[in-house]
Coordinates of C-alpha atoms in Angstrom, one line a residue:
X215 CA -22.2 -2.5 6.2
X216 CA -24.6 -2.1 8.9
X217 CA -22.1 -1.0 11.2
X218 CA -21.6 1.7 9.0
X219 CA -25.0 3.3 8.8
X220 CA -24.7 2.9 12.7
X221 CA -22.1 4.7 13.0
X222 CA -22.7 7.4 10.2
X223 CA -25.9 8.3 12.0
X224 CA -23.3 9.3 15.1
X225 CA -21.5 11.5 12.6
X226 CA -18.4 9.3 12.2
X227 CA -16.6 9.7 9.4
X228 CA -15.5 6.5 7.7
X229 CA -11.7 6.4 8.4
X230 CA -13.0 6.8 12.0
X231 CA -15.5 4.4 11.6
X232 CA -13.0 1.7 10.7
X233 CA -10.9 2.4 13.6
X234 CA -13.6 2.1 16.1
X235 CA -14.5 -1.5 14.4
X236 CA -11.2 -2.5 14.9
X237 CA -11.0 -1.9 18.8
X238 CA -14.1 -3.6 19.3
X239 CA -13.3 -6.7 16.9
X240 CA -9.9 -7.0 18.4
X241 CA -11.7 -7.0 21.9
X242 CA -14.0 -9.6 21.2
X243 CA -11.2 -11.7 19.6
X244 CA -9.3 -11.5 22.2
X245 CA -12.3 -12.8 24.6
X246 CA -12.4 -15.9 21.9
X247 CA -8.7 -16.4 21.8
X248 CA -8.6 -16.7 25.4
X249 CA -10.7 -19.2 25.7
X250 CA -11.0 -23.1 24.7
X251 CA -9.7 -24.7 22.8
X252 CA -7.5 -21.4 22.5
X253 CA -5.8 -20.6 25.7
X254 CA -3.7 -18.1 24.3
X255 CA -2.0 -15.7 26.5
X256 CA -3.7 -12.2 25.6
X257 CA -2.6 -10.5 29.3
X258 CA -5.8 -8.4 29.2
X259 CA -6.7 -6.9 32.4
X260 CA -9.4 -8.5 34.2
X261 CA -11.7 -5.5 34.0
X262 CA -10.5 -4.3 30.3
X263 CA -12.0 -7.4 28.8
X264 CA -15.3 -8.2 26.4
X265 CA -17.2 -10.2 29.4
X266 CA -17.2 -6.7 31.1
X267 CA -18.1 -4.4 28.1
X268 CA -21.1 -6.3 26.1
X269 CA -23.5 -6.2 28.9
X270 CA -23.6 -2.6 29.7
X271 CA -25.5 0.2 28.0
X272 CA -25.9 4.1 28.7
X273 CA -23.2 6.3 30.2
X274 CA -21.8 3.0 31.9
X275 CA -20.9 1.6 28.4
X276 CA -19.0 4.9 27.0
X277 CA -17.0 4.8 30.6
X278 CA -16.2 1.3 30.4
X279 CA -15.2 1.5 27.1
X280 CA -13.1 5.0 27.3
X281 CA -11.2 3.3 30.2
X282 CA -10.6 0.3 27.9
X283 CA -9.0 2.2 25.1
X284 CA -6.8 3.9 27.6
X285 CA -5.9 1.1 29.8
X286 CA -4.9 -1.2 26.4
X287 CA -3.0 1.8 24.8
X288 CA -0.5 1.1 28.0
X289 CA 0.0 -2.7 26.9
X290 CA 3.0 -4.4 25.2
X291 CA 3.0 -5.8 21.8
X292 CA 0.0 -5.7 19.0
X293 CA -2.4 -4.8 21.9
X294 CA -0.8 -1.6 22.7
X295 CA 0.6 -0.4 19.5
X296 CA -3.3 -1.1 17.9
X297 CA -5.0 0.7 21.0
X298 CA -2.0 3.4 21.1
X299 CA -3.4 6.8 21.6
X300 CA -7.1 5.4 21.2
X301 CA -10.1 7.5 21.6
X302 CA -14.2 6.8 21.7
X303 CA -15.3 8.7 18.4
X304 CA -19.0 7.0 19.3
X305 CA -20.5 9.5 21.3
X306 CA -24.2 8.0 21.4
X307 CA -24.1 5.2 24.0
X308 CA -26.8 3.6 22.1
X309 CA -25.0 3.6 18.9
X310 CA -22.0 2.1 20.5
X311 CA -24.3 -0.5 22.0
X312 CA -25.6 -1.6 18.7
X313 CA -21.9 -1.8 17.3
X314 CA -21.1 -4.2 20.3
X315 CA -24.5 -6.3 20.3
X316 CA -23.4 -6.8 15.8
X317 CA -19.8 -7.8 16.2
X318 CA -21.4 -10.0 19.1
X319 CA -23.4 -11.8 17.1
X320 CA -20.5 -13.4 15.6
X321 CA -17.8 -16.1 16.9
X322 CA -15.0 -14.8 14.4
X323 CA -12.1 -17.4 15.5
X324 CA -14.3 -20.3 13.7
X325 CA -14.4 -18.4 10.7
X326 CA -11.3 -18.8 8.4
X327 CA -9.0 -16.4 8.2
X328 CA -9.9 -15.8 4.3
X329 CA -13.6 -15.1 5.2
X330 CA -12.4 -13.1 8.2
X331 CA -9.9 -11.1 6.0
X332 CA -12.4 -10.6 2.8
X333 CA -14.6 -9.0 5.2
X334 CA -12.3 -6.7 6.7
X335 CA -10.9 -5.8 2.8
X336 CA -14.4 -4.9 1.8
X337 CA -14.2 -2.5 4.5
X338 CA -11.3 -0.8 3.3
X339 CA -12.2 -0.5 0.1
X340 CA -15.5 1.1 0.9
X341 CA -13.4 3.6 3.1
X342 CA -11.4 4.3 0.0
X343 CA -14.5 5.2 -1.9
X344 CA -15.3 7.8 0.6
X345 CA -12.8 10.3 -1.5
X346 CA -13.8 13.5 0.9
X347 CA -11.9 11.6 3.8
X348 CA -8.9 11.1 1.3
X349 CA -9.1 7.4 2.9
X350 CA -8.6 6.7 -0.9
X351 CA -4.5 7.7 -1.2
X352 CA -4.2 4.8 0.8
X353 CA -5.7 2.0 -1.6
X354 CA -3.9 0.7 -4.5
X355 CA -6.0 -1.2 -6.9
X356 CA -6.3 -4.9 -6.0
X357 CA -5.9 -6.2 -9.6
X358 CA -2.6 -3.8 -9.9
X359 CA -1.2 -5.1 -6.5
X360 CA -2.0 -8.4 -7.7
X361 CA -0.7 -8.2 -11.1
X362 CA 2.8 -6.6 -9.5
X363 CA 3.1 -9.5 -6.9
X364 CA 2.5 -12.2 -10.1
X365 CA 5.7 -10.5 -11.9
X366 CA 7.9 -10.3 -8.7
X367 CA 7.0 -14.0 -7.9
X368 CA 8.3 -14.0 -4.4
X369 CA 9.8 -17.3 -3.0
X370 CA 9.0 -18.9 0.5
X371 CA 11.3 -18.4 3.2
X372 CA 12.2 -14.5 2.0
X373 CA 11.4 -11.4 3.3
X374 CA 9.2 -9.1 2.1
X375 CA 9.1 -5.3 2.8
X376 CA 6.7 -2.0 2.2
X377 CA 8.3 0.8 3.5
X378 CA 4.6 3.0 2.4
X379 CA 2.3 -0.1 3.5
X380 CA -0.4 1.7 4.4
X381 CA -3.0 -1.3 5.1
X382 CA -1.2 -3.8 3.9
X383 CA -2.6 -4.7 0.6
X384 CA 0.8 -5.7 -1.1
X385 CA 2.0 -7.5 2.1
X386 CA -1.4 -9.3 1.8
X387 CA -1.1 -10.1 -1.8
X388 CA 2.4 -11.5 -1.4
X389 CA 1.1 -13.8 1.2
X390 CA -2.0 -15.0 -0.5
X391 CA 0.6 -15.9 -3.3
X392 CA 3.1 -17.6 -1.1
X393 CA 0.3 -19.6 0.7
X394 CA -1.6 -20.5 -2.1
X395 CA -0.9 -24.5 -3.1
X396 CA -1.2 -24.3 -6.7
X397 CA 2.3 -22.1 -6.3
X398 CA 3.9 -23.7 -3.5
X399 CA 3.6 -26.5 -1.2
X400 CA 4.7 -25.2 2.1
X401 CA 7.0 -27.0 4.9
X402 CA 5.7 -26.3 8.5
X403 CA 8.7 -24.3 8.6
X404 CA 8.0 -22.5 5.9
X405 CA 4.3 -21.9 7.2
X406 CA 5.8 -20.5 10.5
X407 CA 8.2 -18.1 8.5
X408 CA 5.4 -16.7 6.1
X409 CA 3.2 -16.2 9.4
X410 CA 5.9 -14.7 11.8
X411 CA 9.3 -13.1 9.7
X412 CA 8.3 -12.3 6.3
X413 CA 6.4 -9.0 6.4
X414 CA 8.0 -5.7 7.3
X415 CA 6.7 -2.3 6.6
X416 CA 6.0 1.3 8.0
X417 CA 3.1 3.5 8.4
X418 CA 3.3 6.8 9.3
X419 CA -0.5 7.4 9.8
X420 CA -1.7 6.4 13.3
X421 CA -5.0 5.2 11.9
X422 CA -3.8 3.3 8.5
X423 CA -1.1 1.7 10.7
X424 CA -3.8 0.2 13.0
X425 CA -5.7 -0.8 10.2
X426 CA -3.0 -2.5 8.7
X427 CA -2.1 -4.2 12.2
X428 CA -5.9 -5.4 12.4
X429 CA -5.8 -6.3 8.4
X430 CA -2.7 -8.3 8.8
X431 CA -3.8 -10.2 11.8
X432 CA -7.0 -11.4 10.4
X433 CA -5.2 -12.6 7.5
X434 CA -3.2 -15.2 9.9
X435 CA 0.0 -12.7 10.0
X436 CA 1.3 -12.2 13.1
X437 CA -0.4 -13.3 16.3
X438 CA -2.7 -12.1 19.3
X439 CA -0.7 -14.4 21.7
X440 CA 1.4 -11.6 24.2
X441 CA 4.0 -14.0 25.3
X442 CA 6.7 -11.9 23.3
X443 CA 8.0 -14.8 21.1
X444 CA 7.4 -12.7 18.2
X445 CA 8.2 -8.5 17.7
X446 CA 5.7 -6.7 15.6
X447 CA 7.3 -6.0 12.1
X448 CA 5.3 -3.3 11.1
X449 CA 6.6 0.0 12.2
X450 CA 4.9 3.2 13.0
X451 CA 6.9 5.8 11.5
X452 CA 8.7 7.5 8.9
X453 CA 10.6 5.0 6.8
X454 CA 12.5 7.6 5.1
X455 CA 14.3 9.0 8.1
X456 CA 17.2 6.1 8.4
X457 CA 18.0 3.0 6.9
X458 CA 16.9 0.0 9.0
X459 CA 19.2 -2.4 10.6
X460 CA 18.6 -5.2 7.8
X461 CA 17.5 -5.3 4.4
X462 CA 15.2 -7.1 2.3
X463 CA 14.9 -9.8 -0.5
X464 CA 11.7 -8.0 -2.1
X465 CA 10.2 -4.3 -2.1
X466 CA 6.7 -4.0 -3.3
X467 CA 5.4 -0.5 -2.3
X468 CA 3.1 2.6 -3.9
X469 CA 4.5 5.5 -1.9
X470 CA 2.2 8.1 -1.3
X471 CA 1.1 10.6 -3.6
X472 CA 2.6 14.0 -3.7
X473 CA 5.5 15.6 -4.6
X474 CA 7.1 17.1 -1.9
X475 CA 8.2 15.5 1.5
X476 CA 7.0 16.8 4.7
X477 CA 6.9 15.9 9.0
X478 CA 4.9 17.4 11.3
X479 CA 6.5 19.7 14.5
X480 CA 5.0 21.5 17.0
X481 CA 6.1 25.5 17.0
X482 CA 6.4 28.1 20.3
X483 CA 3.0 28.5 20.5
X484 CA 2.0 24.8 20.5
X485 CA 0.3 24.8 17.1
X486 CA 1.0 21.8 14.6
X487 CA 3.2 22.9 11.1
X488 CA 4.2 21.3 8.4
X489 CA 8.1 21.1 7.2
X490 CA 9.2 19.9 4.3
X491 CA 11.8 17.2 4.8
X492 CA 14.9 16.8 2.5
X493 CA 16.2 13.9 4.2
X494 CA 20.1 14.3 4.7
X495 CA 21.3 10.6 4.5
X496 CA 24.8 10.0 3.4
X497 CA 23.3 6.5 1.6
X498 CA 21.0 8.5 -0.9
X499 CA 22.2 9.5 -3.9
X500 CA 21.3 13.1 -3.9
X501 CA 19.1 15.4 -1.8
X502 CA 15.9 16.4 -2.5
X503 CA 12.4 17.4 -0.8
X504 CA 10.7 15.2 -3.7
X505 CA 9.1 12.3 -1.9
X506 CA 9.1 9.8 -4.8
X507 CA 12.8 10.3 -5.6
X508 CA 13.7 9.9 -1.8
X509 CA 11.6 6.7 -1.7
X510 CA 13.5 5.0 -4.8
X511 CA 16.3 6.1 -3.3
X512 CA 15.4 4.0 -0.2
X513 CA 14.3 1.0 -1.7
X514 CA 17.7 0.7 -3.1
X515 CA 19.2 1.1 0.0
X516 CA 17.2 -1.6 1.8
X517 CA 17.5 -4.0 -0.9
X518 CA 19.6 -7.2 -0.6
X519 CA 22.1 -8.2 -3.3
X520 CA 19.8 -9.5 -6.2
X521 CA 16.9 -8.4 -4.2
X522 CA 13.8 -7.4 -6.6
X523 CA 11.2 -4.5 -6.6
X524 CA 8.0 -3.1 -8.0
X525 CA 7.1 0.2 -7.1
X526 CA 4.6 2.2 -8.2
X527 CA 5.7 6.1 -9.0
X528 CA 4.4 9.0 -10.9
X529 CA 4.9 10.3 -14.5
X530 CA 7.4 12.8 -12.5
X531 CA 9.9 10.6 -11.9
X532 CA 10.9 9.2 -15.5
X533 CA 11.6 12.8 -16.9
X534 CA 12.3 15.5 -13.8
X535 CA 15.2 17.2 -14.1
X536 CA 17.8 17.7 -11.6
X537 CA 17.5 15.0 -8.5
X538 CA 15.5 13.1 -11.2
X539 CA 18.0 13.2 -13.0
X540 CA 20.6 11.9 -11.0
X541 CA 18.2 9.3 -9.3
X542 CA 17.5 7.7 -12.6
X543 CA 21.3 7.7 -13.7
X544 CA 22.1 6.0 -10.6
X545 CA 19.2 3.2 -10.8
X546 CA 20.5 2.4 -14.2
X547 CA 23.9 2.1 -12.9
X548 CA 23.4 0.4 -9.9
X549 CA 20.7 -2.1 -10.7
X550 CA 18.9 -3.7 -13.8
X551 CA 16.2 -1.6 -14.3
X552 CA 14.3 -4.3 -17.0
X553 CA 10.6 -3.1 -16.9
X554 CA 8.1 -0.2 -17.1
X555 CA 4.3 -0.2 -16.8
X556 CA 2.7 2.5 -17.9
X557 CA -0.6 2.7 -16.3
X558 CA -4.2 4.0 -17.5
X559 CA -6.0 6.6 -16.1
X560 CA -8.8 6.4 -14.0
X561 CA -7.9 3.4 -11.9
X562 CA -6.6 5.5 -8.5
X563 CA -9.0 7.1 -6.0
X564 CA -7.4 10.2 -6.7
X565 CA -8.0 11.7 -9.7
X566 CA -5.8 12.6 -12.6
X567 CA -2.9 10.6 -11.6
X568 CA -0.5 9.2 -14.3
X569 CA 1.8 6.9 -13.0
X570 CA 3.7 3.8 -14.0
X571 CA 4.9 0.5 -12.2
X572 CA 8.8 0.4 -12.3
X573 CA 10.4 -3.4 -11.5
X574 CA 14.1 -3.6 -11.3
X575 CA 16.5 -6.0 -9.4
X576 CA 19.6 -4.9 -7.2
X577 CA 23.1 -6.0 -8.8
X578 CA 26.2 -6.6 -7.4
X579 CA 28.7 -3.9 -7.8
X580 CA 30.6 -4.7 -10.5
X581 CA 33.9 -2.8 -11.8
X582 CA 33.6 -4.3 -15.2
X583 CA 30.6 -2.6 -15.9
X584 CA 29.4 0.9 -15.2
X585 CA 25.5 0.5 -16.4
X586 CA 24.3 -2.6 -15.0
X587 CA 20.6 -1.8 -16.8
X588 CA 21.5 -3.3 -20.3
X589 CA 17.9 -3.0 -21.8
X590 CA 14.3 -1.2 -20.2
X591 CA 11.0 -3.2 -21.6
X592 CA 8.3 -0.9 -21.4
X593 CA 4.7 -2.2 -21.7
X594 CA 2.2 0.7 -23.0
X595 CA -1.3 0.0 -21.1
X596 CA -2.0 3.8 -21.1
X597 CA -2.6 5.2 -24.3
X598 CA -5.9 4.3 -26.2
X599 CA -6.6 2.4 -22.7
X600 CA -9.3 4.5 -19.9
X601 CA -10.6 2.7 -17.0
X602 CA -13.1 4.1 -14.3
X603 CA -13.5 3.5 -10.7
X604 CA -17.1 2.1 -11.0
X605 CA -18.5 1.6 -14.8
X606 CA -15.3 0.2 -15.8
X607 CA -13.0 -0.9 -13.2
X608 CA -9.4 -2.2 -13.7
X609 CA -9.4 -5.8 -13.8
X610 CA -6.7 -8.7 -13.5
X611 CA -7.8 -10.1 -16.3
X612 CA -7.0 -6.6 -18.6
X613 CA -3.6 -7.3 -17.0
X614 CA -2.8 -10.5 -17.8
X615 CA -1.3 -9.7 -21.6
X616 CA 1.3 -7.5 -19.3
X617 CA 2.1 -10.8 -17.3
X618 CA 2.6 -13.0 -20.4
X619 CA 5.1 -10.3 -21.9
X620 CA 6.8 -9.5 -18.4
X621 CA 7.7 -13.5 -18.5
X622 CA 7.9 -13.5 -14.6
X623 CA 9.4 -17.3 -15.1
X624 CA 12.3 -16.2 -17.2
X625 CA 12.6 -12.5 -17.8
X626 CA 15.7 -13.0 -20.3
X627 CA 13.4 -14.5 -22.3
X628 CA 11.0 -12.3 -23.7
X629 CA 9.4 -11.3 -27.2
X630 CA 8.3 -7.8 -28.3
X631 CA 4.9 -7.1 -29.9
X632 CA 6.2 -3.9 -31.2
X633 CA 7.4 -3.6 -35.0
X634 CA 7.7 -1.5 -37.6
X635 CA 4.9 -4.1 -39.2
X636 CA 2.6 -3.5 -36.0
X637 CA 3.6 0.0 -34.5
X638 CA 0.6 -0.3 -31.9
X639 CA 2.4 -3.2 -30.2
X640 CA 2.7 -2.3 -26.3
X641 CA 5.6 -4.3 -25.3
X642 CA 9.0 -2.3 -26.6
X643 CA 12.4 -2.6 -25.5
X644 CA 15.1 -0.4 -25.7
X645 CA 18.6 -0.6 -25.4
X646 CA 21.0 1.5 -22.7
X647 CA 22.3 3.1 -25.9
X648 CA 18.4 4.0 -26.8
X649 CA 18.2 5.5 -23.2
X650 CA 21.0 7.6 -23.1
X651 CA 20.7 9.0 -26.1
X652 CA 17.2 9.7 -24.6
X653 CA 19.2 12.0 -22.5
X654 CA 18.3 8.7 -19.5
X655 CA 14.7 9.9 -19.5
X656 CA 12.2 7.1 -19.7
X657 CA 8.6 8.6 -20.4
X658 CA 9.1 6.3 -23.6
X659 CA 5.9 6.3 -26.0
X660 CA 5.1 5.2 -29.3
X661 CA 1.6 4.6 -29.9
X662 CA -0.5 7.1 -31.3
X663 CA -3.7 8.5 -29.6
X664 CA -7.1 7.2 -31.1
X665 CA -10.2 9.4 -31.7
X666 CA -12.0 9.4 -28.5
X667 CA -14.9 11.0 -29.0
X668 CA -17.1 7.8 -29.4
X669 CA -15.3 5.6 -27.2
X670 CA -17.0 5.9 -23.9
X671 CA -20.6 5.4 -22.7
X672 CA -22.7 8.2 -21.3
X673 CA -22.5 7.0 -17.7
X674 CA -18.7 6.4 -18.2
X675 CA -18.1 9.9 -19.8
X676 CA -20.1 11.3 -16.9
X677 CA -17.7 9.5 -14.3
X678 CA -15.0 11.1 -16.2
X679 CA -16.2 14.4 -16.0
X680 CA -16.6 13.8 -12.0
X681 CA -13.0 12.7 -11.8
X682 CA -11.8 15.8 -13.5
X683 CA -14.2 17.7 -11.3
X684 CA -12.6 16.5 -8.4
X685 CA -8.8 17.2 -9.5
X686 CA -10.0 20.7 -10.4
X687 CA -11.2 20.9 -6.8
X688 CA -8.2 19.1 -5.5
X689 CA -5.5 21.8 -7.4
X690 CA -7.9 24.7 -6.2
X691 CA -7.5 23.1 -2.5
X692 CA -3.9 22.6 -2.9
X693 CA -3.3 26.4 -4.4
X694 CA -5.2 28.1 -1.4
X695 CA -2.9 26.0 0.6
X696 CA 0.2 27.4 -1.0
X697 CA -1.3 30.9 -1.2
X698 CA -1.7 30.8 2.7
X699 CA 1.9 29.9 2.9
X700 CA 2.9 32.7 1.0
X701 CA 0.9 35.2 3.1
X702 CA 1.8 33.9 6.2

């Protein structure tokens, strides 16, 4: 956190601060890996190394740092990807010197990947708390991510994809699950596959893409070696633009919040403007500008036969008419949409979000069965539950009952906790007939709301009030943008 204080004094935002840390930390680790006992092929220009940078100061330091960023952005492989279009946001050379000295005190390669990764993950979580920067939109609660991975139960030797990977949280959780000796005893070939061939992802935002690459690298995914034997499996582009050339065994993801898809173009005056994206894809069931509905269709298109998915989606996907109705019906027909987890409010950095996790398995086409989904199990973890980011954060322990009900070892052997005698049981089964009778809408709820007036402490109430205030501010800002577009 000392690094954060140094750069805050230089007026650097938290996301920019993390980006600068990434540049400098990667340079330091490249230097360490190029020496004994590793002798990896880093292929850095002789004038663009840690050794050339670390002893400089003043204007000479800034000039050298600028030059290194520019040169490394032209390299191939992970170097070029991390440093592509990089720029120095630390204008005060004395602050740049402090950051270099702080990073230079450690020998990073001597740390385990768990320690390095935990440090970087801590920095990312700190960045997510900077609500003004909007960094929280890239951060899904780790307790929720780990729970989704437990339920998906990924196997060694299989491919795992996140088409909206942010800083890599889902991929890292799956890596930790598979590499945990309590779950699997991996062979040498399985470890190699896990490191280089398991994880795929797409990220559209440059800064977040860089942070993701560094995060994966620090957790021992891919390699700094520039020999070219192992391509980078994370792509910096809009995943929705086209179907990739391969399909995947597992897709685990939390697509970005916001209902409309958009892309940035440059007009005749050279100004950047946002255009709505409807993604005219022949493999989609319907055409829409709704971002989440497009992601659902995209996920189905990239899943292998019998592939599994866990995806976080907002409430509108469960009941929206038009394109939403078409997507839900196709999902129920073509996959086994077996589980919905209704999430509580107060767990995301964007205030007021009402979301769910949909779990479905891709099913091979069958001429005998029009509807592959036979029953949908709903776990209501929202009604009469509330969490806050600081006073009462979501934990894995709070989700243990859901995992037990989900029964990852065999989802065909489940037991309802709801009954006429226990109407507040949180786990309930709906047949496909029940779903059809409800117009194929999936916003299913049955537990009565309790009186919440005496449920929270003063600190929790204050945090809720702040969340609602932030939500109002965000809504006003979005309305102002909409009015601006209308006026133009």
